[in-house]
Short mmCIF file of C-alpha atoms in Angstrom, two decimals:
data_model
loop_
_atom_site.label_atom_id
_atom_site.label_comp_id
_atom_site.label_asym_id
_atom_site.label_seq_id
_atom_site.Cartn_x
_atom_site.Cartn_y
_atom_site.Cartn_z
CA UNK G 1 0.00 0.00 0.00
CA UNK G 2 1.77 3.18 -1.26
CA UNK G 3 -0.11 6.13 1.71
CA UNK G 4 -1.95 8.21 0.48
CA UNK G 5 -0.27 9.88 -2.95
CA UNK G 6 -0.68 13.87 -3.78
CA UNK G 7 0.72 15.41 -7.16
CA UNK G 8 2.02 17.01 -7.94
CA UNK G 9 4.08 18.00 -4.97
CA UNK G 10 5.03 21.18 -6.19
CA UNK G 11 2.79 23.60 -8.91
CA UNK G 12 3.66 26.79 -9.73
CA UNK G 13 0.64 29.11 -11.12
CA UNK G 14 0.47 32.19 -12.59
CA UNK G 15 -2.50 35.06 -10.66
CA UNK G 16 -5.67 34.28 -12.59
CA UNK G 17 -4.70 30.29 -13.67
CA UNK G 18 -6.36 27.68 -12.29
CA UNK G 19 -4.61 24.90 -10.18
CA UNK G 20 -5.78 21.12 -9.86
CA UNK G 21 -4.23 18.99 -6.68
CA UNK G 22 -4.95 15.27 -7.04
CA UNK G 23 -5.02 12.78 -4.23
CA UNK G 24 -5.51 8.85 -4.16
CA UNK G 25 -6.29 8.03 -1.01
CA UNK G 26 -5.01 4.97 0.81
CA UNK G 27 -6.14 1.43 -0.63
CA UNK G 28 -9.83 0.88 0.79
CA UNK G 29 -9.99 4.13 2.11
CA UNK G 30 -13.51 5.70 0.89
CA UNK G 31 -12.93 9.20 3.38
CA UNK G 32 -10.48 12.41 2.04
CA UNK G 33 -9.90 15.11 4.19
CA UNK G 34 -8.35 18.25 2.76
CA UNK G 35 -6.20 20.99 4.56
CA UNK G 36 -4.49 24.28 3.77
CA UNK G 37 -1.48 25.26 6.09
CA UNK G 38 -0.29 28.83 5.36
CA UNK G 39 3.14 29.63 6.20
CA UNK G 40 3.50 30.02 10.00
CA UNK G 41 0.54 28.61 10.17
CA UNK G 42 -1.34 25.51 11.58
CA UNK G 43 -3.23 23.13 9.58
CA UNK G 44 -6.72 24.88 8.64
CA UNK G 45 -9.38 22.25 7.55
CA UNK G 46 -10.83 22.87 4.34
CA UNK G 47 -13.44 19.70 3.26
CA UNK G 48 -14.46 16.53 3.99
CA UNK G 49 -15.17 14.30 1.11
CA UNK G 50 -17.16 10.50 1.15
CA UNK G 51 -17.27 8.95 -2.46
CA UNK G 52 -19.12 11.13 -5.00
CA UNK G 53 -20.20 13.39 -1.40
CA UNK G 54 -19.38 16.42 0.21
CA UNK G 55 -19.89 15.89 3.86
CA UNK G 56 -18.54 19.12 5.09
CA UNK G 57 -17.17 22.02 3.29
CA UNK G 58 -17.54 24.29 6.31
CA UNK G 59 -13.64 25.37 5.31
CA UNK G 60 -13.42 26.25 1.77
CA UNK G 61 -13.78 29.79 0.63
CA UNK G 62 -17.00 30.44 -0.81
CA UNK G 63 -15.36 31.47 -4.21
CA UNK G 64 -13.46 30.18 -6.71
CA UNK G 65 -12.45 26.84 -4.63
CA UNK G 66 -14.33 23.39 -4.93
CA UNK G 67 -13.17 19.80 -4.74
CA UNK G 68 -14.78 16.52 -5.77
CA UNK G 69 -14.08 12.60 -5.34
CA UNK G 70 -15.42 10.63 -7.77
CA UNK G 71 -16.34 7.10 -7.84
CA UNK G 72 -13.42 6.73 -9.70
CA UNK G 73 -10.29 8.40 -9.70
CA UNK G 74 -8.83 11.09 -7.30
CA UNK G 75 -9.94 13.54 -5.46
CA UNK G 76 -9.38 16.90 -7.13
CA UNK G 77 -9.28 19.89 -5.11
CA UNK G 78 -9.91 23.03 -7.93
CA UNK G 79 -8.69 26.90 -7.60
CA UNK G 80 -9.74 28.76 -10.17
CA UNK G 81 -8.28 32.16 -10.67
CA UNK G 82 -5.62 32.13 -8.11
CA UNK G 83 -3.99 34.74 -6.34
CA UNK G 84 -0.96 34.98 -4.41
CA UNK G 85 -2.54 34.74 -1.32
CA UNK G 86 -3.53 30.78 -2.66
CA UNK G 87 0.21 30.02 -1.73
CA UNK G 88 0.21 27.32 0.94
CA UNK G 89 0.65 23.45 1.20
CA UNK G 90 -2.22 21.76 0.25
CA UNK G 91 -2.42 18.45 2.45
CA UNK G 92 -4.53 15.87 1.99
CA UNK G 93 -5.65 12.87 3.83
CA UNK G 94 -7.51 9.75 4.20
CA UNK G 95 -9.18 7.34 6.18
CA UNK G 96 -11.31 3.82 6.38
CA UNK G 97 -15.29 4.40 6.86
CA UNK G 98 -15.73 4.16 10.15
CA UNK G 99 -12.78 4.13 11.40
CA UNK G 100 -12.80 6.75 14.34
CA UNK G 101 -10.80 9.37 12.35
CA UNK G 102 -7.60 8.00 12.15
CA UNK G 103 -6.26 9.65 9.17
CA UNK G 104 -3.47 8.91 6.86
CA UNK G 105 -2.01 12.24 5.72
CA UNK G 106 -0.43 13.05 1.68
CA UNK G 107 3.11 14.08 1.43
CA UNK G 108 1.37 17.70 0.56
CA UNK G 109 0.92 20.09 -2.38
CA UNK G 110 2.90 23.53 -2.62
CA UNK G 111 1.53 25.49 -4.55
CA UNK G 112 3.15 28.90 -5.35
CA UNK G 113 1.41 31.56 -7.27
CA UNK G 114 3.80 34.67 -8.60
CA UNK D 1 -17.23 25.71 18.40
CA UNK D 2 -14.62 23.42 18.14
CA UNK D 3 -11.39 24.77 18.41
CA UNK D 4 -7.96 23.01 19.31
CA UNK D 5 -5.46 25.55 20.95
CA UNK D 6 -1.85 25.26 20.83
CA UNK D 7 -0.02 27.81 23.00
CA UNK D 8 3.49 27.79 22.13
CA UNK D 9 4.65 27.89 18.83
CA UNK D 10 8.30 26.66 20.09
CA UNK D 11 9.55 24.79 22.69
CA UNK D 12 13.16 24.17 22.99
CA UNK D 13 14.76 22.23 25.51
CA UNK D 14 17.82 20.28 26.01
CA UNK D 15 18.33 16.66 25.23
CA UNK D 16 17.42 13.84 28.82
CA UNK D 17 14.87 17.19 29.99
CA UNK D 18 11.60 17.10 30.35
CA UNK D 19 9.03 18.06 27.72
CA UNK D 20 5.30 18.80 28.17
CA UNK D 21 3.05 20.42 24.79
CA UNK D 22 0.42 22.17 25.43
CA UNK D 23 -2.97 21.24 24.16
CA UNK D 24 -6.50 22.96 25.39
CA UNK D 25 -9.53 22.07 23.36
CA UNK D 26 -12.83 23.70 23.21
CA UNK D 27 -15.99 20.92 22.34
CA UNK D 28 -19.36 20.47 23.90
CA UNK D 29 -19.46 16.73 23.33
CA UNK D 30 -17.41 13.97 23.89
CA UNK D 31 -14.05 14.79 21.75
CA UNK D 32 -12.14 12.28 20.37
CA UNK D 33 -8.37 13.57 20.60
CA UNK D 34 -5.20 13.01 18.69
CA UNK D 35 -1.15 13.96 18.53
CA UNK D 36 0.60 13.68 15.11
CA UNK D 37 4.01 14.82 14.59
CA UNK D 38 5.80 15.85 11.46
CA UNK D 39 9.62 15.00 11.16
CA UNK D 40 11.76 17.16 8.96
CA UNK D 41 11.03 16.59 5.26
CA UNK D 42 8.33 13.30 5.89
CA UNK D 43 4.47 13.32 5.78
CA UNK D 44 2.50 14.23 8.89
CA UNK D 45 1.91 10.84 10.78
CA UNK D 46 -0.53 10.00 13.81
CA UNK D 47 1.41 9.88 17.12
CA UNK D 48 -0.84 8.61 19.24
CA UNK D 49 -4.86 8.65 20.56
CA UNK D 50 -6.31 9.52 23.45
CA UNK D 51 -8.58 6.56 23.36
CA UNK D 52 -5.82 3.83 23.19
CA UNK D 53 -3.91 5.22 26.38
CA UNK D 54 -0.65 4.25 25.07
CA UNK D 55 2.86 4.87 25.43
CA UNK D 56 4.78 5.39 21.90
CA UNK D 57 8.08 6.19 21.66
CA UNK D 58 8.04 7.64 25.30
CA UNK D 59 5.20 10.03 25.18
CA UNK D 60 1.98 9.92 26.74
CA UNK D 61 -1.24 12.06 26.80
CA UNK D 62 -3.96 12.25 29.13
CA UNK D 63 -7.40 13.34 28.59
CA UNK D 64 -7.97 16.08 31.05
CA UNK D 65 -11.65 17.24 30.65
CA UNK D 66 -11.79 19.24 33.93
CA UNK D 67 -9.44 21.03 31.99
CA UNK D 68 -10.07 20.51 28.74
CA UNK D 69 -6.92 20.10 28.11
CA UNK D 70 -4.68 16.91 26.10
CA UNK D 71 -0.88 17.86 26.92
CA UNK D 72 1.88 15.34 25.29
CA UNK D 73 4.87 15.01 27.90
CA UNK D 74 7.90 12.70 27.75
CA UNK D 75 10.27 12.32 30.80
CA UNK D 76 13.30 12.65 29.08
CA UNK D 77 13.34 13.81 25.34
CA UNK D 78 16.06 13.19 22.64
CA UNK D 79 17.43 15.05 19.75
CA UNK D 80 15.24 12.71 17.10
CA UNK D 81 12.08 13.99 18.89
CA UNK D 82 12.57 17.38 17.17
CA UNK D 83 9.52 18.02 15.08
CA UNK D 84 6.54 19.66 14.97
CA UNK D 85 3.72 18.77 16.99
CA UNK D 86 -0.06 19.06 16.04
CA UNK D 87 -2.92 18.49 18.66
CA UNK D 88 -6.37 17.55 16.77
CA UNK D 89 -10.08 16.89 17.83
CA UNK D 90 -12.47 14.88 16.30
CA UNK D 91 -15.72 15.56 17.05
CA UNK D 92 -19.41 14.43 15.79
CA UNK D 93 -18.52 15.21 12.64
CA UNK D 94 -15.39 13.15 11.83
CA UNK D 95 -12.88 16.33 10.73
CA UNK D 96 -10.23 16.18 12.25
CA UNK D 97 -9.96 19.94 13.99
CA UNK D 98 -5.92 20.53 14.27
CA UNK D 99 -4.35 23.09 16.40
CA UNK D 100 -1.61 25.41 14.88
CA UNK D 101 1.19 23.09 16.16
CA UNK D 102 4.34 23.67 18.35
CA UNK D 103 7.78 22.93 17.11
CA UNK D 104 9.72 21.10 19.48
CA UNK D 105 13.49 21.76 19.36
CA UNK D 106 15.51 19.11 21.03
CA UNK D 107 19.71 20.41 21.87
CA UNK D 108 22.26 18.31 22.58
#
């Protein structure tokens, strides 16, 4: 079982490009957690996604961010139109249904936007 | 609300010294707590869980809901203990709530 993978680690975007972060989640996993962390900052939750269901997107910005996991595939966490303040590690995470939380955490996504 | 708090951004101490991290959580039900750690350059991995009462590598945590607090101590830290620290709840939802984490600086 490889973790959970995230590419690409590093993406470089331009202000007003759009960025796509992938993430396979563990083997049997069917839960993916995503997370910003800001530079001297702590790890801000952004959504919870089940297969094909957003369970809780109480942390994404109401604009120009979404993210999806399909019953196949990824999960895709979308900025459109990013702006320099996007710039953080993207970090995602996974874990077994029912499984009391334990979560398996990505190797992260920095994004930089200049 | 729930809300993880992590007082001290750094805590440096000498190697065979005590270490305590602070965690205070804020949660009206029954919270579900956690420590992961992040080593220099490697993915951020679960430490350990309130609800397993364990030792692992040394360090222990104790649910203190008097206090509402989760502190991670270890009797007598060593220079591969240097890392950051993260303090999360889990409550009725299933997110994992993290704190803002303390770095823990171990000197020889």
């Amino acid at each position: 079982n490889a973790g959970v993978m995230q590419n690409p680690r590093h993406l470089v975007r331009r202000r007003g490009q759009e960025a796509r972060l992938r993430c396979s989640p563990m083997k049997g996993h069917s839960h993916v957690y995503w997370y910003r962390q800001l530079p001297e900052e702590g790890l801000k939750f952004m959504v919870y996604l089940q297969k094909e269901n957003i369970i809780d997107e109480s942390g994404m910005p109401k604009e120009r961010f979404s993210a999806e996991f399909p019953k196949e595939g990824p999960s895709i966490l979308r900025i459109q139109q990013v702006v320099r303040g996007d710039s953080a590690a993207y970090f995602c995470a996974s874990s077994l249904e029912d499984s009391n939380t334990e979560a398996f955490f990505g190797q992260g996504t920095r994004l930089t936007v200049v | 609300a729930q809300r993880v708090t992590q007082p001290e951004k750094l805590l440096s101490v000498f190697k065979g010294a005590p270490v305590e991290l602070k965690c205070n959580y804020s949660y009206s039900g029954s919270p579900e707590l956690f420590w992961y750690v992040q080593y220099s350059r490697q993915r951020l991995q679960l430490l350990l869980r309130h609800i397993s009462r364990e030792s692992i590598k040394g360090f222990t945590a104790d649910l203190n809901k008097g206090e509402t607090s989760f502190h991670l101590k270890k009797p007598f830290a060593q220079e591969e203990d240097s890392a950051m620290y993260y303090c999360a709840l889990a409550g009725n939802t299933d997110k994992l709530i993290f704190g803002t984490g303390t770095r823990l600086q171990v000197f020889p």
